[in-house]
Every structure is written in C-alpha cells, then in structure tokens.
mmCIF file of C-alpha atoms in Angstrom:
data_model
loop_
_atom_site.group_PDB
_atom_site.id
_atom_site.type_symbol
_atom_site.label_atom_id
_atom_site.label_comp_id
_atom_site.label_asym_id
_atom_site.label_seq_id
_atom_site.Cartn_x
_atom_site.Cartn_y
_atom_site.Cartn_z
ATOM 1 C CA UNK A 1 -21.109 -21.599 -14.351
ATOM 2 C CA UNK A 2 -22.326 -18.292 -11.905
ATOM 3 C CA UNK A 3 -21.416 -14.980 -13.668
ATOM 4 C CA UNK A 4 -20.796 -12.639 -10.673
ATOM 5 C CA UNK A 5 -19.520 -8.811 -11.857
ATOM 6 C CA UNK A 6 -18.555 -5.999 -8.844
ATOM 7 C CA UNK A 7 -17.289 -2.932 -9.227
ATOM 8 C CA UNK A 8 -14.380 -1.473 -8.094
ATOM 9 C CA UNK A 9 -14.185 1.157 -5.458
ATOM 10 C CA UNK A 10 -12.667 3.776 -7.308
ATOM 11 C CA UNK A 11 -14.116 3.480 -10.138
ATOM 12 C CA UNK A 12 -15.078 6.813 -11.807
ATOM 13 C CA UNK A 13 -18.823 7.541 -12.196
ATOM 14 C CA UNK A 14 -19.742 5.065 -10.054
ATOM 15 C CA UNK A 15 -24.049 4.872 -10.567
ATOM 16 C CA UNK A 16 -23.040 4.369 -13.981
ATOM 17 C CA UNK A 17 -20.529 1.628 -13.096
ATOM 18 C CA UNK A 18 -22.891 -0.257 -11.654
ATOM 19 C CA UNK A 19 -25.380 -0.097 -14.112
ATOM 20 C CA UNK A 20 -23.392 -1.436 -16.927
ATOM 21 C CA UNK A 21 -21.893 -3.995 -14.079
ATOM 22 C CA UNK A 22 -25.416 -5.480 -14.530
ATOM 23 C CA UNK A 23 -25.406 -5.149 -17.886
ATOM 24 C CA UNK A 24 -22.308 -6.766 -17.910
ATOM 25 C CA UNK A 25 -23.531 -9.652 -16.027
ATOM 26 C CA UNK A 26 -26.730 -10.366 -17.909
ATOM 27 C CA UNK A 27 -24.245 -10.630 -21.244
ATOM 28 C CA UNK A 28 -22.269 -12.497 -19.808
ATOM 29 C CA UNK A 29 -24.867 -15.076 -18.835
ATOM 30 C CA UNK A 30 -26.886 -14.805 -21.661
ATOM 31 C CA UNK A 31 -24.801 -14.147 -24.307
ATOM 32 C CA UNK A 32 -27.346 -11.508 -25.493
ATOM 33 C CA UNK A 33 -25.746 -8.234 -26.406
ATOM 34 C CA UNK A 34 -27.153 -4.813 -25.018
ATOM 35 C CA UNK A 35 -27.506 -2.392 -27.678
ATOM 36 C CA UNK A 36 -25.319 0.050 -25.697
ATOM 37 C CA UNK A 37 -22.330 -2.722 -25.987
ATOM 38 C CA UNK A 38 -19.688 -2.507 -28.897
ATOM 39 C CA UNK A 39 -16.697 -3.839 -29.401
ATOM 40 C CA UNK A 40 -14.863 -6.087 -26.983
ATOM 41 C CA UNK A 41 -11.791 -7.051 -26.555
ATOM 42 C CA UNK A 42 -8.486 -7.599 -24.173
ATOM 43 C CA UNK A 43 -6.152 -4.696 -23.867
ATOM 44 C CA UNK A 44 -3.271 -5.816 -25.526
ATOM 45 C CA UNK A 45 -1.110 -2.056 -25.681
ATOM 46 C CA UNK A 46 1.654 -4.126 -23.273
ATOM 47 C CA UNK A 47 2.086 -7.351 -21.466
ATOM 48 C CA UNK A 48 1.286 -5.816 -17.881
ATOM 49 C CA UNK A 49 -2.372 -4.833 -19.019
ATOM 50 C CA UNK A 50 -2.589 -8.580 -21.268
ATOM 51 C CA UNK A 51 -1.299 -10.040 -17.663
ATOM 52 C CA UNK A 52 -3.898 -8.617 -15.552
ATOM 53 C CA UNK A 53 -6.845 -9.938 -17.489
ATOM 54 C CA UNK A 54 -8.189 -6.023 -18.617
ATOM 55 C CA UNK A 55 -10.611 -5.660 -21.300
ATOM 56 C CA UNK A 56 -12.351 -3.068 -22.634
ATOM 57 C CA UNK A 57 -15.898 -2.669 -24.037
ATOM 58 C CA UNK A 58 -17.029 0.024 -25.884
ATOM 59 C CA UNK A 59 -20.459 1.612 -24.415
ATOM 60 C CA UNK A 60 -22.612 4.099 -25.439
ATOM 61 C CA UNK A 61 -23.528 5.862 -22.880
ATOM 62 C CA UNK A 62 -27.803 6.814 -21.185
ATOM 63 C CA UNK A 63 -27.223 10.546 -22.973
ATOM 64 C CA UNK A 64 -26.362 8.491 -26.571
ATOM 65 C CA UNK A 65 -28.369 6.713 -29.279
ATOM 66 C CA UNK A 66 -27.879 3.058 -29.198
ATOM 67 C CA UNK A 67 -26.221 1.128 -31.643
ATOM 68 C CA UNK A 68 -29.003 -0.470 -34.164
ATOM 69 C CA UNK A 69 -29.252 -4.433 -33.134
ATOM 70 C CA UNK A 70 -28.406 -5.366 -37.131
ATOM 71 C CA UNK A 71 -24.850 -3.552 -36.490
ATOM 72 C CA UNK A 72 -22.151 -5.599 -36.137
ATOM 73 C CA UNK A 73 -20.610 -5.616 -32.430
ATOM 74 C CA UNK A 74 -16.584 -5.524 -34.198
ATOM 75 C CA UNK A 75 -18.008 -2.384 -35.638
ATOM 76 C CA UNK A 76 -19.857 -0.413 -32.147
ATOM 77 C CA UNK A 77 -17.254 1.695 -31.211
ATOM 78 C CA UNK A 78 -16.989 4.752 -29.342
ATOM 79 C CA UNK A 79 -15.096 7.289 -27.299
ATOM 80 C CA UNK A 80 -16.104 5.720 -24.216
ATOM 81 C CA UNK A 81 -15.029 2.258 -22.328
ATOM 82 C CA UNK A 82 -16.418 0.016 -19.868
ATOM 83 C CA UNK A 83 -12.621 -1.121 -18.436
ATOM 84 C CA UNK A 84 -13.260 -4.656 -16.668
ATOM 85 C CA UNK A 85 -11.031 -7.716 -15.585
ATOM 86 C CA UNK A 86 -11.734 -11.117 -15.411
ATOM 87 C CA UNK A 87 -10.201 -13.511 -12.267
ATOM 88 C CA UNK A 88 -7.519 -15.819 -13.637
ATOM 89 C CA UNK A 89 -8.202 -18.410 -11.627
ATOM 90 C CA UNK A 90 -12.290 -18.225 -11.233
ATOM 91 C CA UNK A 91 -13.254 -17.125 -15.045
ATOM 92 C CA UNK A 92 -16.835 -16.676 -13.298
ATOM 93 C CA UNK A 93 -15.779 -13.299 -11.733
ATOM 94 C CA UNK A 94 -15.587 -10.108 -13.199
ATOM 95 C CA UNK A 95 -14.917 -6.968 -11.978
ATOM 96 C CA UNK A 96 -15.484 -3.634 -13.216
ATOM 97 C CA UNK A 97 -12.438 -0.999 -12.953
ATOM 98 C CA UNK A 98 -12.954 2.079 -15.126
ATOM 99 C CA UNK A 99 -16.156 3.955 -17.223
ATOM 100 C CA UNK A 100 -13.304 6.029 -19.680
ATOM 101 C CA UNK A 101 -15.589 8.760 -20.586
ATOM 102 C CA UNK A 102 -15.259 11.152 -21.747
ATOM 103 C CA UNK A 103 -11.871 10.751 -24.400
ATOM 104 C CA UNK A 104 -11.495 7.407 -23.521
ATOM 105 C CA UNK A 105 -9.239 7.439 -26.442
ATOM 106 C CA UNK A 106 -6.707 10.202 -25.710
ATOM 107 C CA UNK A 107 -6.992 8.732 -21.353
ATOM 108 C CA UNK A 108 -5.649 5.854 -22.670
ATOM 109 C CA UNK A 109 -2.572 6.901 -23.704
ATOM 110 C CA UNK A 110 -1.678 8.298 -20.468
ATOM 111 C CA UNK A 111 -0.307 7.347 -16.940
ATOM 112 C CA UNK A 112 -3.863 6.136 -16.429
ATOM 113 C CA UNK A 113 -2.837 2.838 -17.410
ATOM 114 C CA UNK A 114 -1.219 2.197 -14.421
ATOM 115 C CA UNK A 115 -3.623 3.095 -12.413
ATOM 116 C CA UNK A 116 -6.024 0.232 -14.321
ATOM 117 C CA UNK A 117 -3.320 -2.284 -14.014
ATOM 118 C CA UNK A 118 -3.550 -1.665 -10.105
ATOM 119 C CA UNK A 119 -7.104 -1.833 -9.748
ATOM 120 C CA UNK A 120 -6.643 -5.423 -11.969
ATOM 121 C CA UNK A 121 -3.789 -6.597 -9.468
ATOM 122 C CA UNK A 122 -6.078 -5.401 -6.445
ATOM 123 C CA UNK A 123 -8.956 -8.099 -7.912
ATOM 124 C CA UNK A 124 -6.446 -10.624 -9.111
ATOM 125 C CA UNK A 125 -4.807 -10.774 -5.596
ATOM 126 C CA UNK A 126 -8.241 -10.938 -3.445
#
C-alpha cells in the first residue's frame, strides 16, 4: 500500500511539521520507529476527535535528547505532540495537523480541540 503524509496549512511550526511529516512517512512504511517517536495513539477525550481519525504521537523535539532505542515506545512520552489524521476511506493518507509544543498537555485541554477537529474534517472532506 503507498504511505503518503502532507501537512496541513496551518499547522504551527511548520519546518518542523514537515520534518516529522517525513518521519512520519518512513514509520509508517517501514514500521521502524525514530528515536524521537513515543507513544501513539488515537485521541479518544470525545467522540468528535475519535470520529475524525486524530492521533497523537509523542515527539521529542531537534533541541531534546532522544529516547534510548531499548525504551519501550508505550513509555516515550513527552510534553510535546505530533497531532495527525488518517483518511477514513484511503488508510494510505495521512495528514499532519498540529506540532503541540510547547505544553502540549495543558493546550489540550482547551478550545484548541476544535480547532484540530476542523483541520481533521478539512482532510476527511477533500
């Protein structure tokens, strides 16, 4: 199957965005973890974000150690996210809506939530 991964236009820090993007891509072809890739997993804090496909992926980010290869990816977390969606109907394409960094923690119990689900609908819907 072809792995394709874009990034969003508003995505924040966008030369970082579309580093990981590729990153993102190689993983996801490969199946061979970066060591600045943690844990993964949907967002599941409602059923909007579970409907729109969003995951997030802790990173570490060019300014942080990486995480030792022997180190299990359930335990690489951080205070930073790679926010991405994958296409419903073509599981091939990914897109890349949010770098949360800093306090990726504390953004994520905000309104910014919404704005991720609309960025997710924008890819869903193209």
């Amino acid at each position: 199957m072809a792995i394709s991964v874009s990034v969003h236009e508003d995505t924040e820090h966008p030369e970082i965005a579309k580093a990981y993007a590729k990153l993102l891509q190689d993983w996801k072809r490969t199946s061979l973890l970066p060591s600045v890739f943690g844990r993964d997993g949907m967002w599941e804090l409602n059923s909007r974000t579970r409907d729109s496909q969003i995951y997030k992926l802790h990173i570490r980010l060019s300014d942080e150690m990486p995480w030792k290869k022997h180190k299990p990816q359930i335990d690489r977390v951080s205070n930073n996210y790679l926010v991405y969606t994958q296409h419903w109907l073509d599981n091939g394409r990914y897109q890349v809506i949010s770098i949360m960094s800093p306090n990726a923690h504390e953004l994520a119990r905000t309104s910014f939530l919404a704005e991720l689900e609309r960025r997710a609908e924008q890819f869903q819907n193209a």
